[in-house]
Coordinates of C-alpha atoms and ligand atoms in Angstrom, one line a residue:
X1 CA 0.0 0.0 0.0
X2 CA 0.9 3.2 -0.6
X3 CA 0.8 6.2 2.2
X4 CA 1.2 9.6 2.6
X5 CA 1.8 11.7 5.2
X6 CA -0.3 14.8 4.4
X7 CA 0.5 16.7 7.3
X8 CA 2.8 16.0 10.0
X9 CA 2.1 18.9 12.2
X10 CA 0.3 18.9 15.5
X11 CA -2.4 21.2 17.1
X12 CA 0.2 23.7 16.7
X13 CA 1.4 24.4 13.0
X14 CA 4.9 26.0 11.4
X15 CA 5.1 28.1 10.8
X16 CA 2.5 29.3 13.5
X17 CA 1.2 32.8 12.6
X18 CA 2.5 35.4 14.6
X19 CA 5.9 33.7 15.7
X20 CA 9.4 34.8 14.9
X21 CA 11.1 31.9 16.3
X22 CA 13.9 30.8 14.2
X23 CA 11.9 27.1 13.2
X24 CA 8.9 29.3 12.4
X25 CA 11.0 32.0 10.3
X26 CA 12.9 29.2 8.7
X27 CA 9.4 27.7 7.7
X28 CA 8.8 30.5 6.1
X29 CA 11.3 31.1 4.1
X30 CA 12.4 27.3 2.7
X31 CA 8.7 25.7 3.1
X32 CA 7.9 22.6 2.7
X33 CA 9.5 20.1 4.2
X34 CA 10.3 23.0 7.1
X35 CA 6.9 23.8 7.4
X36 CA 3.9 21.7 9.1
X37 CA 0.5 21.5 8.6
X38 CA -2.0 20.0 10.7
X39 CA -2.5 16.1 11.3
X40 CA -3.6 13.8 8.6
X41 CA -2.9 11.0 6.5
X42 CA -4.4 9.6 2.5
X43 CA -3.6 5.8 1.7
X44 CA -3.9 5.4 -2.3
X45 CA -5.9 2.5 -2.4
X46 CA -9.1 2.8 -1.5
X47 CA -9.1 6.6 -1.6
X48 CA -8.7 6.4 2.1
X49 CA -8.3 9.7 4.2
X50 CA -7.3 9.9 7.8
X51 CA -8.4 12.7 9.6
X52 CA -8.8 16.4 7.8
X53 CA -7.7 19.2 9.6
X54 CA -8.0 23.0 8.5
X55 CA -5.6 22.5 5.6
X56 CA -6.8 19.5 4.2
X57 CA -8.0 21.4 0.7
X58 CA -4.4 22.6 0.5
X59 CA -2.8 19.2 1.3
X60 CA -5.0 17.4 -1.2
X61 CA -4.0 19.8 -3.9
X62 CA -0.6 19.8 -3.1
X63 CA -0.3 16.0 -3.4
X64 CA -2.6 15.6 -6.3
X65 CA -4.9 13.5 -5.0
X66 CA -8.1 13.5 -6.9
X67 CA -10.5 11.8 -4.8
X68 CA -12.3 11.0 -1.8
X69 CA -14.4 8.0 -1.1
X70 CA -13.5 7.7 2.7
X71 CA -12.4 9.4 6.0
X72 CA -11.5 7.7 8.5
X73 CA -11.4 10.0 12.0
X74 CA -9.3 9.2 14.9
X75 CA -11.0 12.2 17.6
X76 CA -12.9 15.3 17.6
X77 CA -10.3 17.7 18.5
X78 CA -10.1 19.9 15.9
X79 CA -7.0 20.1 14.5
X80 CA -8.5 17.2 13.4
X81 CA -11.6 17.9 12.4
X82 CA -11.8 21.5 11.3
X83 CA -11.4 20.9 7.3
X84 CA -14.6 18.3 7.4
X85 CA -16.4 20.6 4.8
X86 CA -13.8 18.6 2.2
X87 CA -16.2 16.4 1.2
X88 CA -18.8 19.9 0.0
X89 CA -15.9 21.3 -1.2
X90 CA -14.9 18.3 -3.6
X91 CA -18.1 17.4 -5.2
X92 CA -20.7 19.8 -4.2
X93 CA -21.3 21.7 -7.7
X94 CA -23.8 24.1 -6.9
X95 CA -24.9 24.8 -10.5
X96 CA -25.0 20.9 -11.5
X97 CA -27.0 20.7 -8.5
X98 CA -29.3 23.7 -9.0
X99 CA -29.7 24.3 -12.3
X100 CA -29.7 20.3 -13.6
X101 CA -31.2 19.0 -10.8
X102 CA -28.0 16.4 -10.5
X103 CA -27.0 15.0 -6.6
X104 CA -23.2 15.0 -5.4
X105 CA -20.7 13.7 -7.8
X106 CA -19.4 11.9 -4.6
X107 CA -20.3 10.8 -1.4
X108 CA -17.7 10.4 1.2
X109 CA -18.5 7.5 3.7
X110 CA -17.4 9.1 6.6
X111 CA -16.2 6.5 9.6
X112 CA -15.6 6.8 13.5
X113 CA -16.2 4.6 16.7
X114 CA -19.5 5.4 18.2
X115 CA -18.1 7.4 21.0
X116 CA -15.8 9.6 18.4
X117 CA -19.2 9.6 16.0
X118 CA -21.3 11.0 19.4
X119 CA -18.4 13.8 19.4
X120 CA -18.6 14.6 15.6
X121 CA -22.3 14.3 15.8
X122 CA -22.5 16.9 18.4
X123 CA -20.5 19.6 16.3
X124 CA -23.0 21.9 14.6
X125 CA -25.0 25.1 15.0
X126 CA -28.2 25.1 16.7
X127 CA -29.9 23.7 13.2
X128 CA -28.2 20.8 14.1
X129 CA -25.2 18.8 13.6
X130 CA -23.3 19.6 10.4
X131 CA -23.1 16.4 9.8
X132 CA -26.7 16.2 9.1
X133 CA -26.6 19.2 6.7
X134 CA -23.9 16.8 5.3
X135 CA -25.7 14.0 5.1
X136 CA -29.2 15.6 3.8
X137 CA -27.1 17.3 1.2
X138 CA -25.9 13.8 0.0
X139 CA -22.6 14.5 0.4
X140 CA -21.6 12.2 3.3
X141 CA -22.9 8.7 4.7
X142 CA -21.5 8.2 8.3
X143 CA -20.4 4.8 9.2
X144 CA -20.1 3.6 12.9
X145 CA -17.5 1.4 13.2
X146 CA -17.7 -1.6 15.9
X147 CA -14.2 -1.6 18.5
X148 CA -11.8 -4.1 17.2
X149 CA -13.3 -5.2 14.3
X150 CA -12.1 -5.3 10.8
X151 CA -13.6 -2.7 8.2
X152 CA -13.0 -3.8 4.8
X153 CA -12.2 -1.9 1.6
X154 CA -11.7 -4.1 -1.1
X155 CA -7.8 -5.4 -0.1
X156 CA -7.5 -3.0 2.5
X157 CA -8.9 -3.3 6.0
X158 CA -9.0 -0.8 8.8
X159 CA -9.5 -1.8 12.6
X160 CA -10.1 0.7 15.3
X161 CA -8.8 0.4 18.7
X162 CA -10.8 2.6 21.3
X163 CA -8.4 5.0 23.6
X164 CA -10.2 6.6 26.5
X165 CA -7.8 9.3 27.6
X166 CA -8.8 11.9 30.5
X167 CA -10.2 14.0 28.0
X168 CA -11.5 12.4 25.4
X169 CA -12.2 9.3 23.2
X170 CA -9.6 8.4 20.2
X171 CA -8.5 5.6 18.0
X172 CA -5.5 3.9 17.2
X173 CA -6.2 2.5 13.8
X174 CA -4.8 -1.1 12.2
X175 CA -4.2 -0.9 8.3
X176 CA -4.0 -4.3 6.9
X177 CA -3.8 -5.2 2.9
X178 CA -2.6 -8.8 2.8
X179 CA 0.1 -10.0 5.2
X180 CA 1.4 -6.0 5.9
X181 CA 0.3 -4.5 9.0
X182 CA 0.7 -0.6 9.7
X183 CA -0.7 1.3 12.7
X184 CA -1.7 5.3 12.3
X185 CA -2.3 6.8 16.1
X186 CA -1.8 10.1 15.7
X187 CA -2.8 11.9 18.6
X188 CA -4.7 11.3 21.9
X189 CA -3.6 7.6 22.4
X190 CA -1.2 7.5 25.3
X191 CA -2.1 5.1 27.5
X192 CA -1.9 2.8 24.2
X193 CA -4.0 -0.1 23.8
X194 CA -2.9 -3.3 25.3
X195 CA -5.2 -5.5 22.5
X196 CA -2.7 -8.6 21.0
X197 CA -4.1 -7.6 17.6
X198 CA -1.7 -4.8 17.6
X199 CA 1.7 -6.7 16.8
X200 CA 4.3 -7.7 14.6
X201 CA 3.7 -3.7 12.6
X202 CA 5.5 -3.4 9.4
X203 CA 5.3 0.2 10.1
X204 CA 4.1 2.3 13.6
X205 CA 3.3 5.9 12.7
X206 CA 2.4 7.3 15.8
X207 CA 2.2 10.6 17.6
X208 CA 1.2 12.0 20.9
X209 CA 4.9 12.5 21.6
X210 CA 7.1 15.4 23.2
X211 CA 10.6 15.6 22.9
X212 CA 13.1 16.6 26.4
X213 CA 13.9 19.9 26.5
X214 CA 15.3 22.6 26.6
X215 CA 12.5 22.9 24.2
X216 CA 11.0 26.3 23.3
X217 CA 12.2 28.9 24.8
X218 CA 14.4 26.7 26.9
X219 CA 11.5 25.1 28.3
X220 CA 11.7 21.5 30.2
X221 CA 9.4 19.3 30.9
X222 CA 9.5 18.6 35.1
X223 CA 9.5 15.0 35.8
X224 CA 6.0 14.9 38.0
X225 CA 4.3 17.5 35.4
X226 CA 0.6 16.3 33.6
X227 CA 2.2 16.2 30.1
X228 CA 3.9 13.5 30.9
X229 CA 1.4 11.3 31.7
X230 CA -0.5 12.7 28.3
X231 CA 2.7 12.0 26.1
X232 CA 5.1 9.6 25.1
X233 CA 8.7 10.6 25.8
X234 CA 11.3 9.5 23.6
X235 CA 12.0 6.6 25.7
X236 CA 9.3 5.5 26.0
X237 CA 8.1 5.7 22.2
X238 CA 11.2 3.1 21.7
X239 CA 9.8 1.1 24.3
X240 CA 6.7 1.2 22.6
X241 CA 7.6 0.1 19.2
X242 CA 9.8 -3.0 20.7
X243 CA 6.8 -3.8 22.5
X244 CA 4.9 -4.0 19.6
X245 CA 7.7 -5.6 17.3
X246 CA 7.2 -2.6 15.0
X247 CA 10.0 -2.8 12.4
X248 CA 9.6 0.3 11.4
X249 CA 8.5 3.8 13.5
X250 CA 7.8 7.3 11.9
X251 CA 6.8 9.9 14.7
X252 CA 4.3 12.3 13.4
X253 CA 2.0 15.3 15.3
X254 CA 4.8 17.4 16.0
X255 CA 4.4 20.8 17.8
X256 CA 5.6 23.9 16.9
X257 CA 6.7 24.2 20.8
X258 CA 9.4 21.1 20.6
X259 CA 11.4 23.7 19.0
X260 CA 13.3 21.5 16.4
X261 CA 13.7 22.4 12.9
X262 CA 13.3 19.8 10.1
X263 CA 17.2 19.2 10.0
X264 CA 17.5 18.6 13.2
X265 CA 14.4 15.9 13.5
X266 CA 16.9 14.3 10.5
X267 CA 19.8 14.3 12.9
X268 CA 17.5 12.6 15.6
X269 CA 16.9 9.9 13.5
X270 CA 17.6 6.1 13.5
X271 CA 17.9 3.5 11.0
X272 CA 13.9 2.4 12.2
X273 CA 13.1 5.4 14.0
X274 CA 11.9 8.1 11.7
X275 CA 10.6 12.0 11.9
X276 CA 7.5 12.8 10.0
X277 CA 7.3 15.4 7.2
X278 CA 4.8 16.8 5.2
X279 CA 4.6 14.8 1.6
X280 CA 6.4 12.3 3.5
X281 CA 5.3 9.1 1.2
X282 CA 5.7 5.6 1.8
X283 CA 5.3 2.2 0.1
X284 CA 4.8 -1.2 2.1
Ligands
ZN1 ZN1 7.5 29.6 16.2
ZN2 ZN1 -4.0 16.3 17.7

């Protein structure tokens, strides 16, 4: 199969508006792959999105990717969720609609675990949840996906994995297409599921991850502080990906705050421990 990493940023972006921080003035002047826009991911086959944060129009266009046919959402929070209009903005033609009476060109089944599609459902105006408008407008069909069990798209499968964090509900999803096995838990999935499904990974991409400081500013992290129990330090992301016999491990959902510049991340890499980037593409 064949991923992409659409956007490799975190809640924060680079380069965040407002900042003159060298990685944010760097950003600005070399771009891409300095800069780094919000979380998400697009697996060729099956036209298969992950998450779609406020740039997702710009990420789609960027990549050349054409179409649509599912998104796949891992949590509410919006850096994850903000771009959701993608699927009116693809294939809602408002004078095809109008004026020959046609529907959607598209319509973008739209997947989540029953607690994340709760969360999604209750994002709306006091109409109602967009995602009725959506779905009225024939542009999405929202799919509730059962915990743990396998969603198939033609070769590929997906399998969520429910995370209950202390502040919201998230999923680690499981990416299968015949004996390769990749896992894409961006954000919000520390402590990680302990479920015997997810091992032996030909590739972990995973986020919720801070790196020891001096971060920004000069910034470190105390030992007792609350972000520690909410991230995964570098340790213990190793320790993660041994546990789960992950030959391959691509840290993604990184802050603006670390304060590391693209070149660095590359001199903080392994041989099987890699830094996200945006356009980041991959073939298993
Ligand atoms: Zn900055
Ligand atoms: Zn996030």
């Amino acid at each position: 199969m064949e991923l992409t990493i659409l956007g490799s940023g975190g809640a924060t972006t680079i380069p965040r508006p407002g900042c003159n921080c060298r990685i944010c003035t760097e950003a600005r002047i070399k771009g891409i792959p300095y800069t780094r826009s919000g979380p998400s991911m697009f697996i060729k086959e099956g036209s298969v999105l992950f998450d779609t944060p406020e740039e997702i129009a710009g990420q789609l266009n960027r990549e050349r990717i054409e179409a649509i046919d599912y998104i796949f959402y891992t949590h509410w929070h919006p850096d994850h969720t903000f771009g959701m209009r993608i699927a009116e903005r693809m294939y809602k033609f408002w004078l095809d609609i109008g004026v020959r009476g046609n529907k959607p060109k598209n319509k973008v089944r739209v997947c989540a675990i029953r607690e994340v599609m709760e969360d999604l459902r209750s994002m709306g105006s006091r109409r109602g949840p967009f995602f009725t408008y959506y779905e009225r407008s024939d542009l999405i069909e929202p799919v509730e996906l059962e915990d743990e069990e396998e969603f198939e798209i033609g070769r590929l499968s997906v399998t969520p994995f429910k995370v209950r964090t202390t502040y919201c509900s998230s999923t680690i999803f499981l990416i299968q297409e015949k004996s390769k096995r990749v896992v894409y838990a961006p954000c919000d999935v520390k402590p990680f599921s302990e479920s015997s499904q997810l091992k032996s990974l030909d590739l972990l991409i995973i986020g919720s991850f801070h790196l020891e400081g001096p971060l920004k500013e000069g910034i470190v992290i105390p030992p007792e502080n609350a972000l520690r129990s909410e991230l995964f330090s570098p340790t213990e992301i190793k320790e993660l990906a041994t546990r789960l016999k992950a030959k391959k491990t691509i840290v993604t959902h990184i802050e603006e705050e670390w304060g590391k510049s693209y070149d660095e991340y590359r001199n903080l890499e392994e041989p099987n421990l890699l830094y996200a980037y945006d356009g980041m593409r991959m073939r298993i």
